[in-house]
PDB file of C-alpha atoms and ligand atoms in Angstrom:
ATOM      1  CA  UNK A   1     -35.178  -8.251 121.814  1.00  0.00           C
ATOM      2  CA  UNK A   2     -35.529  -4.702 120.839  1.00  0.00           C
ATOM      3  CA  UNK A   3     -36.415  -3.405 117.336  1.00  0.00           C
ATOM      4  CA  UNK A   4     -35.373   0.459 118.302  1.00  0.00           C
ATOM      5  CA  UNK A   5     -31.398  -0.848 118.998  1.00  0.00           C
ATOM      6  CA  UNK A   6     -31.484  -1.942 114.984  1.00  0.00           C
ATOM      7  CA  UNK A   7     -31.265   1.474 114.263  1.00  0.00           C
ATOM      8  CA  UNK A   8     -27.969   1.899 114.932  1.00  0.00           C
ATOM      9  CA  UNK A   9     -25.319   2.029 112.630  1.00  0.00           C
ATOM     10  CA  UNK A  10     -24.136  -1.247 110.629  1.00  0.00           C
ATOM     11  CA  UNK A  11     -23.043  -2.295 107.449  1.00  0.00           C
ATOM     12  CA  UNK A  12     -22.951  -4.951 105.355  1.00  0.00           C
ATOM     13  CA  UNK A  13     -21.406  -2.881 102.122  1.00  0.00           C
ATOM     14  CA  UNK A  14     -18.175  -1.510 101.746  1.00  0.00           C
ATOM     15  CA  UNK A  15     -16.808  -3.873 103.152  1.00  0.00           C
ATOM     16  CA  UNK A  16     -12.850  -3.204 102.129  1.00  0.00           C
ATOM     17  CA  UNK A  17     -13.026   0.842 103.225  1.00  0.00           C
ATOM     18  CA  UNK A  18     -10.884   0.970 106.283  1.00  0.00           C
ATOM     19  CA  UNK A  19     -12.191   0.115 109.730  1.00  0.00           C
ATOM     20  CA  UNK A  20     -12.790   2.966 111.807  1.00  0.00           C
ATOM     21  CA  UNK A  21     -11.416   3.470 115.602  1.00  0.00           C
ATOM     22  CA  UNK A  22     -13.865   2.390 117.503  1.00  0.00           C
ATOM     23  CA  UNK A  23     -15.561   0.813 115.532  1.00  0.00           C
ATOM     24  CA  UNK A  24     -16.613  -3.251 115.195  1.00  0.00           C
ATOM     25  CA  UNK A  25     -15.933  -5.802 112.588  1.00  0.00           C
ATOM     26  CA  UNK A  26     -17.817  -9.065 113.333  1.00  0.00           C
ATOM     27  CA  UNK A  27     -15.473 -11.191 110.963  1.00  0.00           C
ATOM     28  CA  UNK A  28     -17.319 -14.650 109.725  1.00  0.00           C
ATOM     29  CA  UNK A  29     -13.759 -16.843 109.581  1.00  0.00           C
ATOM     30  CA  UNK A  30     -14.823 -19.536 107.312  1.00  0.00           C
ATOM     31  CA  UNK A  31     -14.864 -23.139 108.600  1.00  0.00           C
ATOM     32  CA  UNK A  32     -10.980 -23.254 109.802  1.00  0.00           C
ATOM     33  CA  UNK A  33      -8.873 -23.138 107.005  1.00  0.00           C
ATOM     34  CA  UNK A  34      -7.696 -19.819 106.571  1.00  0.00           C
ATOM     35  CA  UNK A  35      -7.633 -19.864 102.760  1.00  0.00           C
ATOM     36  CA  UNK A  36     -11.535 -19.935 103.107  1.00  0.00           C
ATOM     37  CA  UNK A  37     -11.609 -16.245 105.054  1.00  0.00           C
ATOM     38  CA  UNK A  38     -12.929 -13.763 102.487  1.00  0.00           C
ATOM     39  CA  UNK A  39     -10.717 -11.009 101.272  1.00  0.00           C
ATOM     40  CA  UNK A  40     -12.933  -8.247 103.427  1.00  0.00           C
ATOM     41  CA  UNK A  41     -12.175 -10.683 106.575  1.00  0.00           C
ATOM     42  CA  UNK A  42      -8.510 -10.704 105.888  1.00  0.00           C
ATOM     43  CA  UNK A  43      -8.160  -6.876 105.344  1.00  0.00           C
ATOM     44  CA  UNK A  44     -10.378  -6.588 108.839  1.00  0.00           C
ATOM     45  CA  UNK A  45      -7.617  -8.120 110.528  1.00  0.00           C
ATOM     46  CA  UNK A  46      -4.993  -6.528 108.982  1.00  0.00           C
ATOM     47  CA  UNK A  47      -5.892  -3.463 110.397  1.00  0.00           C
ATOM     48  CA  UNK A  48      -6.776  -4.897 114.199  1.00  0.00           C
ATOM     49  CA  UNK A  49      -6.030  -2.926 117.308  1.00  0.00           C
ATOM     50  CA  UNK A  50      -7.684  -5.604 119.230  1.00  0.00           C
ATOM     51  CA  UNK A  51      -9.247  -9.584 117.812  1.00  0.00           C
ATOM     52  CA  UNK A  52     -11.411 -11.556 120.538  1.00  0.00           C
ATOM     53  CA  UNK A  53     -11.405 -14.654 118.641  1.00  0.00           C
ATOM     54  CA  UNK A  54     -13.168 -17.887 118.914  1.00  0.00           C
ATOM     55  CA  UNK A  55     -12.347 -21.797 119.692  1.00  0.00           C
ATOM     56  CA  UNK A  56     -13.336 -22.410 115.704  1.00  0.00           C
ATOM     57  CA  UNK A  57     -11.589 -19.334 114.181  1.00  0.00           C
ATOM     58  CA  UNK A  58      -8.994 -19.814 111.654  1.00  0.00           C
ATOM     59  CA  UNK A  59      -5.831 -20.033 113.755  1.00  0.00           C
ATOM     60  CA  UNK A  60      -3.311 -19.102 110.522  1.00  0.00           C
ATOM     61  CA  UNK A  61      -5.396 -15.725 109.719  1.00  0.00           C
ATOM     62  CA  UNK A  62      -4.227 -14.753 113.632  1.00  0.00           C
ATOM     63  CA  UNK A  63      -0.882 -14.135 111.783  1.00  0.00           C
ATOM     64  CA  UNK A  64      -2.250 -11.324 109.136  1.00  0.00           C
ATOM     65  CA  UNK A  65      -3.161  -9.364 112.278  1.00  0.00           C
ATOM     66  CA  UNK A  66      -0.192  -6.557 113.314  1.00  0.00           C
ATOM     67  CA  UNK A  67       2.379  -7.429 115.178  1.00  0.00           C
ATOM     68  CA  UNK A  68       1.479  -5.413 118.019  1.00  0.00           C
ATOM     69  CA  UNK A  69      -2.524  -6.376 117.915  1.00  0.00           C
ATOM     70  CA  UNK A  70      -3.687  -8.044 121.352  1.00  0.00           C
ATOM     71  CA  UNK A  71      -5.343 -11.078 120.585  1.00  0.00           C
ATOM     72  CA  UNK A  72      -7.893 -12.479 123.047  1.00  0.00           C
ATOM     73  CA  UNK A  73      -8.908 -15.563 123.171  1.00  0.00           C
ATOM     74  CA  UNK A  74     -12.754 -15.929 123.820  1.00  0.00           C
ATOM     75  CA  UNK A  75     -13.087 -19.531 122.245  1.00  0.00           C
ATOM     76  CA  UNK A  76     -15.767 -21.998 123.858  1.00  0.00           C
ATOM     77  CA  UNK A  77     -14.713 -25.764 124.052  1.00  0.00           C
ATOM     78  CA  UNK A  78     -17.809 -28.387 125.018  1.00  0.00           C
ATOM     79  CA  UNK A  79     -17.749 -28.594 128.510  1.00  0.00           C
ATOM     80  CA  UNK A  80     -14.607 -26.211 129.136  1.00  0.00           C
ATOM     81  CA  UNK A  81     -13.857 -23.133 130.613  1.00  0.00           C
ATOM     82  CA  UNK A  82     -15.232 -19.941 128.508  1.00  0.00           C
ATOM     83  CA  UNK A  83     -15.608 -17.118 128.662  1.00  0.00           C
ATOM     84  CA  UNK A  84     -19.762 -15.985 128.503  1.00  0.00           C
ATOM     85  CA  UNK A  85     -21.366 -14.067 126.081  1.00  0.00           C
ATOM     86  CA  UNK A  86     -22.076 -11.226 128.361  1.00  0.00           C
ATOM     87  CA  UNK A  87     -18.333 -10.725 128.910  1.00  0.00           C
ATOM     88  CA  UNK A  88     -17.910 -11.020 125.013  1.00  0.00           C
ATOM     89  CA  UNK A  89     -20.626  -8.137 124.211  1.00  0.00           C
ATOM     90  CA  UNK A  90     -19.155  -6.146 127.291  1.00  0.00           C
ATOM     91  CA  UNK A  91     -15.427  -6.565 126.119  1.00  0.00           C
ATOM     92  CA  UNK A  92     -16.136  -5.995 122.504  1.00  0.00           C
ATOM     93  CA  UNK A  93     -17.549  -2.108 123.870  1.00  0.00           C
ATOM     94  CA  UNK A  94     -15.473  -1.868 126.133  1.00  0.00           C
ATOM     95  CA  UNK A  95     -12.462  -2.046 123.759  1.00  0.00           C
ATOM     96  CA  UNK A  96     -14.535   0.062 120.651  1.00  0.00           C
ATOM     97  CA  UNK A  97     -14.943   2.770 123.628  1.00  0.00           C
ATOM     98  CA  UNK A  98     -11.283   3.329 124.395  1.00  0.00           C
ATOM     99  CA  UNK A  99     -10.514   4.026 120.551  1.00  0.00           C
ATOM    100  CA  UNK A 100      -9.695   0.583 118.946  1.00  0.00           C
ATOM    101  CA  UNK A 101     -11.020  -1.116 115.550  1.00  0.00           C
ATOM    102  CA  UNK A 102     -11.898  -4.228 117.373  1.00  0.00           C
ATOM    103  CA  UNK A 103     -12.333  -7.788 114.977  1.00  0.00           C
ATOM    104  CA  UNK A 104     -14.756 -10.020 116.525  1.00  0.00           C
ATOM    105  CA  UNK A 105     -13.036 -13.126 114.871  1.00  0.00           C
ATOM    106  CA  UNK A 106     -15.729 -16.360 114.248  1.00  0.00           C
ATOM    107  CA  UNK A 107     -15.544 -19.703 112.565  1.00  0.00           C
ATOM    108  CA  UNK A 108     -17.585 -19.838 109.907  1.00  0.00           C
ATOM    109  CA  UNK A 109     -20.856 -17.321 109.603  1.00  0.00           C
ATOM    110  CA  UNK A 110     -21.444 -15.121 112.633  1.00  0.00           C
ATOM    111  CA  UNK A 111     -25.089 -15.144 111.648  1.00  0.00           C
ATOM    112  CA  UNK A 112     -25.454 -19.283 111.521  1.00  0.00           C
ATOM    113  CA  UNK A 113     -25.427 -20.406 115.104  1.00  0.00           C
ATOM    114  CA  UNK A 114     -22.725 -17.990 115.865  1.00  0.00           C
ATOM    115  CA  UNK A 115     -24.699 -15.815 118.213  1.00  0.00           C
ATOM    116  CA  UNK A 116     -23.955 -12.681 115.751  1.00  0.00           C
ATOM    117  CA  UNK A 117     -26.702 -10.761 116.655  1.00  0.00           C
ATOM    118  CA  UNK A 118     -26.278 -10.833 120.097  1.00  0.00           C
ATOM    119  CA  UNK A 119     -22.859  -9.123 119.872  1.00  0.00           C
ATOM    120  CA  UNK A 120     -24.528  -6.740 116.836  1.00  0.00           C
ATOM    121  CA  UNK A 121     -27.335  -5.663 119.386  1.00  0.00           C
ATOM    122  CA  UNK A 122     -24.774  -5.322 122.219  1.00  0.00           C
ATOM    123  CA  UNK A 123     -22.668  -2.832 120.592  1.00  0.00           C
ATOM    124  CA  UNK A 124     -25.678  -0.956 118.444  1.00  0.00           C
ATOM    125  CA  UNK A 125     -27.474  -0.611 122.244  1.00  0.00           C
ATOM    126  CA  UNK A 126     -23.684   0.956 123.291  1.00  0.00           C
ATOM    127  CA  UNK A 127     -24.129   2.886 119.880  1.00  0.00           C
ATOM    128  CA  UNK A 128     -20.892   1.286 118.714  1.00  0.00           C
ATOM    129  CA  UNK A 129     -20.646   0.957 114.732  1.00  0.00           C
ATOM    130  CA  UNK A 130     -20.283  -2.173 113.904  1.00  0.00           C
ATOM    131  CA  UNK A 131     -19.290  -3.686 110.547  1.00  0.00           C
ATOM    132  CA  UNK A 132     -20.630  -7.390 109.649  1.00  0.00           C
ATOM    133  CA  UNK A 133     -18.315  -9.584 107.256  1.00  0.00           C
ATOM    134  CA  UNK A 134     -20.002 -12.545 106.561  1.00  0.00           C
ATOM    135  CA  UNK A 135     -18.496 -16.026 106.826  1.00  0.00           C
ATOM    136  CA  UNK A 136     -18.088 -19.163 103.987  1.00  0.00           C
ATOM    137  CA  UNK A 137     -20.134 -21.188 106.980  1.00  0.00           C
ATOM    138  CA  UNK A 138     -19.274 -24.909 107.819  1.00  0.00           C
ATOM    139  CA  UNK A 139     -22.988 -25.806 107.393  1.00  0.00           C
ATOM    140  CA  UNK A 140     -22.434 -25.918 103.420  1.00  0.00           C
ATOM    141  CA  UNK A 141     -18.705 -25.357 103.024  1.00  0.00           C
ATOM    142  CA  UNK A 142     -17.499 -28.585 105.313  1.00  0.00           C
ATOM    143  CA  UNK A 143     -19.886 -31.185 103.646  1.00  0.00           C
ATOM    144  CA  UNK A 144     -18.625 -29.598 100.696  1.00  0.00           C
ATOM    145  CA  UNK A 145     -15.117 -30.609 101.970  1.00  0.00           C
ATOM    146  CA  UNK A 146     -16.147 -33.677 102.578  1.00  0.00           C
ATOM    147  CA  UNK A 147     -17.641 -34.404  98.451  1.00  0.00           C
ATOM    148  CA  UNK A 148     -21.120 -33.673  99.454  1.00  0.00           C
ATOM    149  CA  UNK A 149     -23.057 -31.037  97.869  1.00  0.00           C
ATOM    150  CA  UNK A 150     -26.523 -30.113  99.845  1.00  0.00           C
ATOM    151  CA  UNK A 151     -28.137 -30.175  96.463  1.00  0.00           C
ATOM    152  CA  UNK A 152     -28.031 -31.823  93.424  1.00  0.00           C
ATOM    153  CA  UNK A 153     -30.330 -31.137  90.219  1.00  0.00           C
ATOM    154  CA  UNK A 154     -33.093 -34.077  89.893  1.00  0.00           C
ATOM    155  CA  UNK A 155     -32.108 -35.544  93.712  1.00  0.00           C
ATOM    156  CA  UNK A 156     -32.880 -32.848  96.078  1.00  0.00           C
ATOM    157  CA  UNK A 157     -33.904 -29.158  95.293  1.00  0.00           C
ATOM    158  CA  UNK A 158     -33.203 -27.630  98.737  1.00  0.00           C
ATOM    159  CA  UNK A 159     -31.177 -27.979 102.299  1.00  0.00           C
ATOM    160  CA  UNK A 160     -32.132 -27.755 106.225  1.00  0.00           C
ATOM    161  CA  UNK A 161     -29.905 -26.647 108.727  1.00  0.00           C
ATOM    162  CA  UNK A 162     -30.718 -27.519 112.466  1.00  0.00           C
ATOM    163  CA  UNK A 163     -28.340 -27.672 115.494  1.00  0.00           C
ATOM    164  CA  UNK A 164     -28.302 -30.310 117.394  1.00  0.00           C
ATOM    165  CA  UNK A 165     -26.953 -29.157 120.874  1.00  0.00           C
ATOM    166  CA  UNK A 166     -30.073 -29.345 122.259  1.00  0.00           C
ATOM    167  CA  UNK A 167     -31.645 -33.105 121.557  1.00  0.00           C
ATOM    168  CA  UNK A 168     -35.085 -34.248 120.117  1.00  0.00           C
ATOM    169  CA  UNK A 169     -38.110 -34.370 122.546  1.00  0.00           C
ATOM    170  CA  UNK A 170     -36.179 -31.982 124.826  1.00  0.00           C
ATOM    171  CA  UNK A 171     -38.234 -29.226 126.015  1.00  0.00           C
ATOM    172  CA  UNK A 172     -36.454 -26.809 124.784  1.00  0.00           C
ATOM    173  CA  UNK A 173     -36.526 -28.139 121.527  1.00  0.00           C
ATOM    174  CA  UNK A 174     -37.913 -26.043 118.417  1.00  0.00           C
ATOM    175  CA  UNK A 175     -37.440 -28.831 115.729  1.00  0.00           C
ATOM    176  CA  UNK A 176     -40.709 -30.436 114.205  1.00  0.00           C
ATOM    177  CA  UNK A 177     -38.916 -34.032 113.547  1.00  0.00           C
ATOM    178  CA  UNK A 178     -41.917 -35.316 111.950  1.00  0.00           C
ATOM    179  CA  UNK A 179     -41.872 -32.048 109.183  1.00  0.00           C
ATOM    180  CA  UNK A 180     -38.070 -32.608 109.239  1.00  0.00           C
ATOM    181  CA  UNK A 181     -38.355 -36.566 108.167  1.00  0.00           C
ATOM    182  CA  UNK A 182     -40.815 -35.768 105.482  1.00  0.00           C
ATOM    183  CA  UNK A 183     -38.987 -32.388 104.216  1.00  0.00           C
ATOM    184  CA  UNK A 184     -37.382 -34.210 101.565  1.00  0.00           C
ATOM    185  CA  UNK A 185     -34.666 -32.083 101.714  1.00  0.00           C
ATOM    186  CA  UNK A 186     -31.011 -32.396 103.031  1.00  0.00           C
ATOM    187  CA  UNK A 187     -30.585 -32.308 106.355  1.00  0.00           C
ATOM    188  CA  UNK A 188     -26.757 -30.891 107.876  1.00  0.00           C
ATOM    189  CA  UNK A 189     -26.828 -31.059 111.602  1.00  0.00           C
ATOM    190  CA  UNK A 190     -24.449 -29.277 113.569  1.00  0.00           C
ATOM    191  CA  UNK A 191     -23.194 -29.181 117.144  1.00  0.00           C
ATOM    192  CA  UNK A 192     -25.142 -32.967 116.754  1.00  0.00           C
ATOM    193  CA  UNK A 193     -21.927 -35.203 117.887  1.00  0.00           C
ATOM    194  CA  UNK A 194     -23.271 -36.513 121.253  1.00  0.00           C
ATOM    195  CA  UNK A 195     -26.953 -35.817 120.193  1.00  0.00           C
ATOM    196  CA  UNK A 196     -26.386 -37.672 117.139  1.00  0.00           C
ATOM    197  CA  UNK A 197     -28.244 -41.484 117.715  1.00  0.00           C
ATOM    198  CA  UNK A 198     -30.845 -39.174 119.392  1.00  0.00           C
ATOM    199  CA  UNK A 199     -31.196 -37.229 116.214  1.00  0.00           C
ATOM    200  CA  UNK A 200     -31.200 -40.408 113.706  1.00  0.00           C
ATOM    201  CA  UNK A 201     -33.881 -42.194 115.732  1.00  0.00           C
ATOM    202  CA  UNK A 202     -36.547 -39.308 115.815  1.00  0.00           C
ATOM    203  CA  UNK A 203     -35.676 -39.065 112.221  1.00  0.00           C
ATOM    204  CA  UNK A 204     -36.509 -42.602 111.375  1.00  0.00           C
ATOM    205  CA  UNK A 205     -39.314 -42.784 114.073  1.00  0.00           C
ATOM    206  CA  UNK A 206     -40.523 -40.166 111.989  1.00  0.00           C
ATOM    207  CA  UNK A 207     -40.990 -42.073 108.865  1.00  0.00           C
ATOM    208  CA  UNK A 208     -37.457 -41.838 107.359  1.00  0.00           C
ATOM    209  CA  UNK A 209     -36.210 -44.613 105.453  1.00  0.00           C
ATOM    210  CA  UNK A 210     -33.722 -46.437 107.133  1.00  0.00           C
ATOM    211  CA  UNK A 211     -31.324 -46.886 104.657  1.00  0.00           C
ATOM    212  CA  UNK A 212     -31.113 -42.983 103.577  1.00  0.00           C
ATOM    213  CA  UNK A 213     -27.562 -42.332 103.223  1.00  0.00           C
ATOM    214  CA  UNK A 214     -25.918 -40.062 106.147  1.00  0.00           C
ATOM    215  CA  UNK A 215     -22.272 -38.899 106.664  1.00  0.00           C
ATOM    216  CA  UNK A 216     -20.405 -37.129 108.790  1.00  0.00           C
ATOM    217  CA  UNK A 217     -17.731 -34.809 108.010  1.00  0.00           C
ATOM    218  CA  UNK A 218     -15.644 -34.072 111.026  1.00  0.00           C
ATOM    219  CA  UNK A 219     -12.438 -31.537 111.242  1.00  0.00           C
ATOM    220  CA  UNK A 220     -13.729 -30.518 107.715  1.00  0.00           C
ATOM    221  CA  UNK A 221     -10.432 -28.718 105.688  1.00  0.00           C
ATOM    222  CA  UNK A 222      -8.381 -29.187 108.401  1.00  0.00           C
ATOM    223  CA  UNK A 223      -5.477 -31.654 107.631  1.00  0.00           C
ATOM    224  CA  UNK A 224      -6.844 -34.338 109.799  1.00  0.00           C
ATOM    225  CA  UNK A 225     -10.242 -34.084 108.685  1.00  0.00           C
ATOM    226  CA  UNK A 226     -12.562 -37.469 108.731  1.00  0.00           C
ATOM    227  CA  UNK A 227     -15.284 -38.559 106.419  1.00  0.00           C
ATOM    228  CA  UNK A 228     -17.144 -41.466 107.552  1.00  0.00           C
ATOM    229  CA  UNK A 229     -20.432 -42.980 105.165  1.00  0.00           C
ATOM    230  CA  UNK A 230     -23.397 -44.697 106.343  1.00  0.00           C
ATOM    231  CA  UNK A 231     -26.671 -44.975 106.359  1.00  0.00           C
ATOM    232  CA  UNK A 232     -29.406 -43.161 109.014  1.00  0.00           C
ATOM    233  CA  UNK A 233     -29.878 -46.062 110.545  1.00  0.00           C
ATOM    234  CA  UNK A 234     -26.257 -46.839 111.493  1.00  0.00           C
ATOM    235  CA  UNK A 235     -24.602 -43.817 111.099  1.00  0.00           C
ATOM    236  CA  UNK A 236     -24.064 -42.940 114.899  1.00  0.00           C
ATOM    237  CA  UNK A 237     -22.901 -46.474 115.674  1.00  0.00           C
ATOM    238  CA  UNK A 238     -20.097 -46.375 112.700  1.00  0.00           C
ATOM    239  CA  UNK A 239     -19.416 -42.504 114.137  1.00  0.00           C
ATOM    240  CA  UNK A 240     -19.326 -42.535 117.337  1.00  0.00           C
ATOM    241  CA  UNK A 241     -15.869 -42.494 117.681  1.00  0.00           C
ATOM    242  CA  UNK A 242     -15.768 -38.962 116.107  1.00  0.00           C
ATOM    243  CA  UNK A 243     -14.694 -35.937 117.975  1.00  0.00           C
ATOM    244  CA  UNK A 244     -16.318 -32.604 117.448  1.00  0.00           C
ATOM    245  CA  UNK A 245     -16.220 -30.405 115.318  1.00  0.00           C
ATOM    246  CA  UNK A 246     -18.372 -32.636 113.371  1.00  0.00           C
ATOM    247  CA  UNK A 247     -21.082 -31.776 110.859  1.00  0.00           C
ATOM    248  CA  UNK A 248     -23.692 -34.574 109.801  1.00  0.00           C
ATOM    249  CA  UNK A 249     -25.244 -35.127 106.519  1.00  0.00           C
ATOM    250  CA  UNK A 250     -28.636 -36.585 106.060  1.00  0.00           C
ATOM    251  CA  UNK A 251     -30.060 -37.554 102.801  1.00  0.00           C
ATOM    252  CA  UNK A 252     -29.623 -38.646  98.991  1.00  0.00           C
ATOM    253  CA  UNK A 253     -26.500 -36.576  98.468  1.00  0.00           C
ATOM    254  CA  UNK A 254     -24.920 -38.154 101.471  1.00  0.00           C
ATOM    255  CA  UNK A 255     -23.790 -40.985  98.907  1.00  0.00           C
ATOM    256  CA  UNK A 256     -21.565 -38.829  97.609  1.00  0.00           C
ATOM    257  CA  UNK A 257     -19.432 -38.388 100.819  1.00  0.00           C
ATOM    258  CA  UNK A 258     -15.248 -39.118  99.930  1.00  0.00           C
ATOM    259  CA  UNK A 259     -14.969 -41.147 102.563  1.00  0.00           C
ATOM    260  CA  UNK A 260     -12.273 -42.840 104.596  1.00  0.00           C
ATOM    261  CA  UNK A 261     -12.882 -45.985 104.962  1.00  0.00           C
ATOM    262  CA  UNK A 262     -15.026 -48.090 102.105  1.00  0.00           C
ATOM    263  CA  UNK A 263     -17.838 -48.672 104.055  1.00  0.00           C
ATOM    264  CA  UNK A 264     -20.336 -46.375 101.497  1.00  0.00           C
ATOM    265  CA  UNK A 265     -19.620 -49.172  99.027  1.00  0.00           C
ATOM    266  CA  UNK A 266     -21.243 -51.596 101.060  1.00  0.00           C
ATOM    267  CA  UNK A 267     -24.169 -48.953 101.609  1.00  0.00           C
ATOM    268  CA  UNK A 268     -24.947 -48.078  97.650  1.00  0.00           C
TER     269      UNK A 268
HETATM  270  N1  SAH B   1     -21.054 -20.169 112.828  1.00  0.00           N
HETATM  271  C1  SAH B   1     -20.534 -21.450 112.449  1.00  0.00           C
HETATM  272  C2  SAH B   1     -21.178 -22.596 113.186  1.00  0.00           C
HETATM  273  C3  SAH B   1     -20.971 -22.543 114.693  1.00  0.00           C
HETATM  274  S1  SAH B   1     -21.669 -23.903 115.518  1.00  0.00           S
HETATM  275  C4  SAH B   1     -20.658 -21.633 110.924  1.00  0.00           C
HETATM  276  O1  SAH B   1     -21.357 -20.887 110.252  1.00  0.00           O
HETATM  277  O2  SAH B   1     -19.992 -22.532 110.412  1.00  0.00           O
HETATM  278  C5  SAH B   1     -20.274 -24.969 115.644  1.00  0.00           C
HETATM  279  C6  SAH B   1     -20.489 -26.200 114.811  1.00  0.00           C
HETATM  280  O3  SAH B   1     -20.125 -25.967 113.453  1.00  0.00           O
HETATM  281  C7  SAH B   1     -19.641 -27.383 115.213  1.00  0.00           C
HETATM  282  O4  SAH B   1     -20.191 -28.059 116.320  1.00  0.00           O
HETATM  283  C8  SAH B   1     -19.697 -28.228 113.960  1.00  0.00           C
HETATM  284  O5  SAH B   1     -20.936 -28.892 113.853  1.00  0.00           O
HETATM  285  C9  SAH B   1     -19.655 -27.158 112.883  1.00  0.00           C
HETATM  286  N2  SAH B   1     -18.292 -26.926 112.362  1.00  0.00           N
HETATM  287  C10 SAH B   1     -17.656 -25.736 112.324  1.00  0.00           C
HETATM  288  N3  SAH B   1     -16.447 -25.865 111.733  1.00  0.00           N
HETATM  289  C11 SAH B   1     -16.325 -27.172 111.385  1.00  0.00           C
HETATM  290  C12 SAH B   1     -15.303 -27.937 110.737  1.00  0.00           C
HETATM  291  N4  SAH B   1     -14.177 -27.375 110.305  1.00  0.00           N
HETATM  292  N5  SAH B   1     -15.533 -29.253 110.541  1.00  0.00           N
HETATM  293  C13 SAH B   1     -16.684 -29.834 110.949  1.00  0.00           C
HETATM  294  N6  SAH B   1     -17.662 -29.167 111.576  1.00  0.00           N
HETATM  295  C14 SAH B   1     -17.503 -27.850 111.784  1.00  0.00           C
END
């Protein structure tokens, strides 16, 4: 990673001015309902020449773009065909170099797990201007969705948000498990759906009570979405039929989840 490509032009302000030719918008599109873009992302792809748009992007907000905007699909599925980020940072410089305003279309922030930097230092090393519109990200928004809010005055006073794509012990691991368990803070996993009884064990091997409420919010604002309630302990057993996107809630304010099914009751 460079320091001298940060440089470049970006901007976070002035967000509603018009979008230059050939210039970048890396759009945050909120967790999937497109009532949860922000204004600034909506007026972004109003005035799209080109979007390169991901698996999680709003698909309604596709419809604000003009009629004669070529939309590329980019998305990544688990263990699908995609296309890679070097093609992504090439196309997006590619298009900004032949004259278009080009929307970079994400679910939720580009900046959370959304490898928005990446495309940022792409295009600032092309010297491409690039405007960033953050996202409402899933990592609050869908547990939010789901009746959870990652604090609450007098239960928990702060929030940690850790992927879980790549599994505890792992060596390529980062987490601390042990600081997590004893953090005291909410913990939202994401990308955790096949990790997730991985994830709940070093947790509790860790020294975290069993019977902590956990939840996970799956398909969160979508019309389908799922809320199921547990505890730690048993909250990858009672999930494990979900199907990703899922986002998993760890902690106090996990009791608060609106779920499905009545099984909190039995948990409280
Ligand atoms: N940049 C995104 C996160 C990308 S990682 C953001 O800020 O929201 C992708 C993960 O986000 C998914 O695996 C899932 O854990 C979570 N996610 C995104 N949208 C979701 C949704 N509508 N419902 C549940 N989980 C979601």
């Amino acid at each position: 990673m460079s320091t001298a490509t940060r440089t470049v032009t970006h901007t976070s302000t002035g967000t509603l001015a018009p979008l230059l030719p050939g210039t970048v918008a890396l759009v945050g599109g909120g967790p999937g309902e497109a009532g949860l873009m922000t204004v600034a992302g909506r007026a972004a792809v109003e005035q799209a020449d080109v979007l390169l748009v991901d698996h999680l992007a709003p698909s309604e907000a596709l419809g604000w773009a003009p009629s004669d905007a070529e939309i590329v699909d980019v998305g990544k599925l688990p263990r699908e065909a995609f296309t890679p980020q070097e093609s992504i940072n090439a196309l997006l410089v590619q298009h900004a170099r032949a004259g278009r305003r080009v929307v970079r279309l994400k679910g939720g922030d580009g900046f959370v797990f959304g490898r928005g930097m990446e495309e940022l230092e792409a295009c600032a090393q092309a010297e491409v201007s690039v405007r960033v519109i953050p996202g409402v990200t899933s990592s609050v928004a869908v547990p939010a969705l789901g009746g959870i809010p990652v604090t609450h005055r007098g239960l928990v006073q702060g929030f940690s948000v850790i992927s879980g794509h790549v599994p505890p012990g792992h060596p390529d691991s980062t987490l601390d498990f042990e600081a997590l368990a004893r953090s005291g803070t909410t913990l939202v996993v994401l990308m955790g759906v096949a990790t997730l009884s991985a994830i709940t064990a070093a947790l509790v091997a860790n020294g975290l009570d069993p019977a902590t409420p956990a939840a996970v919010v799956a398909r969160g604002g979508h019309p389908d979405q799922q809320v199921v309630g547990a505890t730690v302990a048993d909250i990858a057993a009672r999930a494990a039929h979900v199907e990703p996107p899922a986002i998993t809630v760890i902690g106090h304010v996990a009791a608060f989840a609106a779920t499905d099914t009545p099984v909190l009751e039995e948990v409280i």
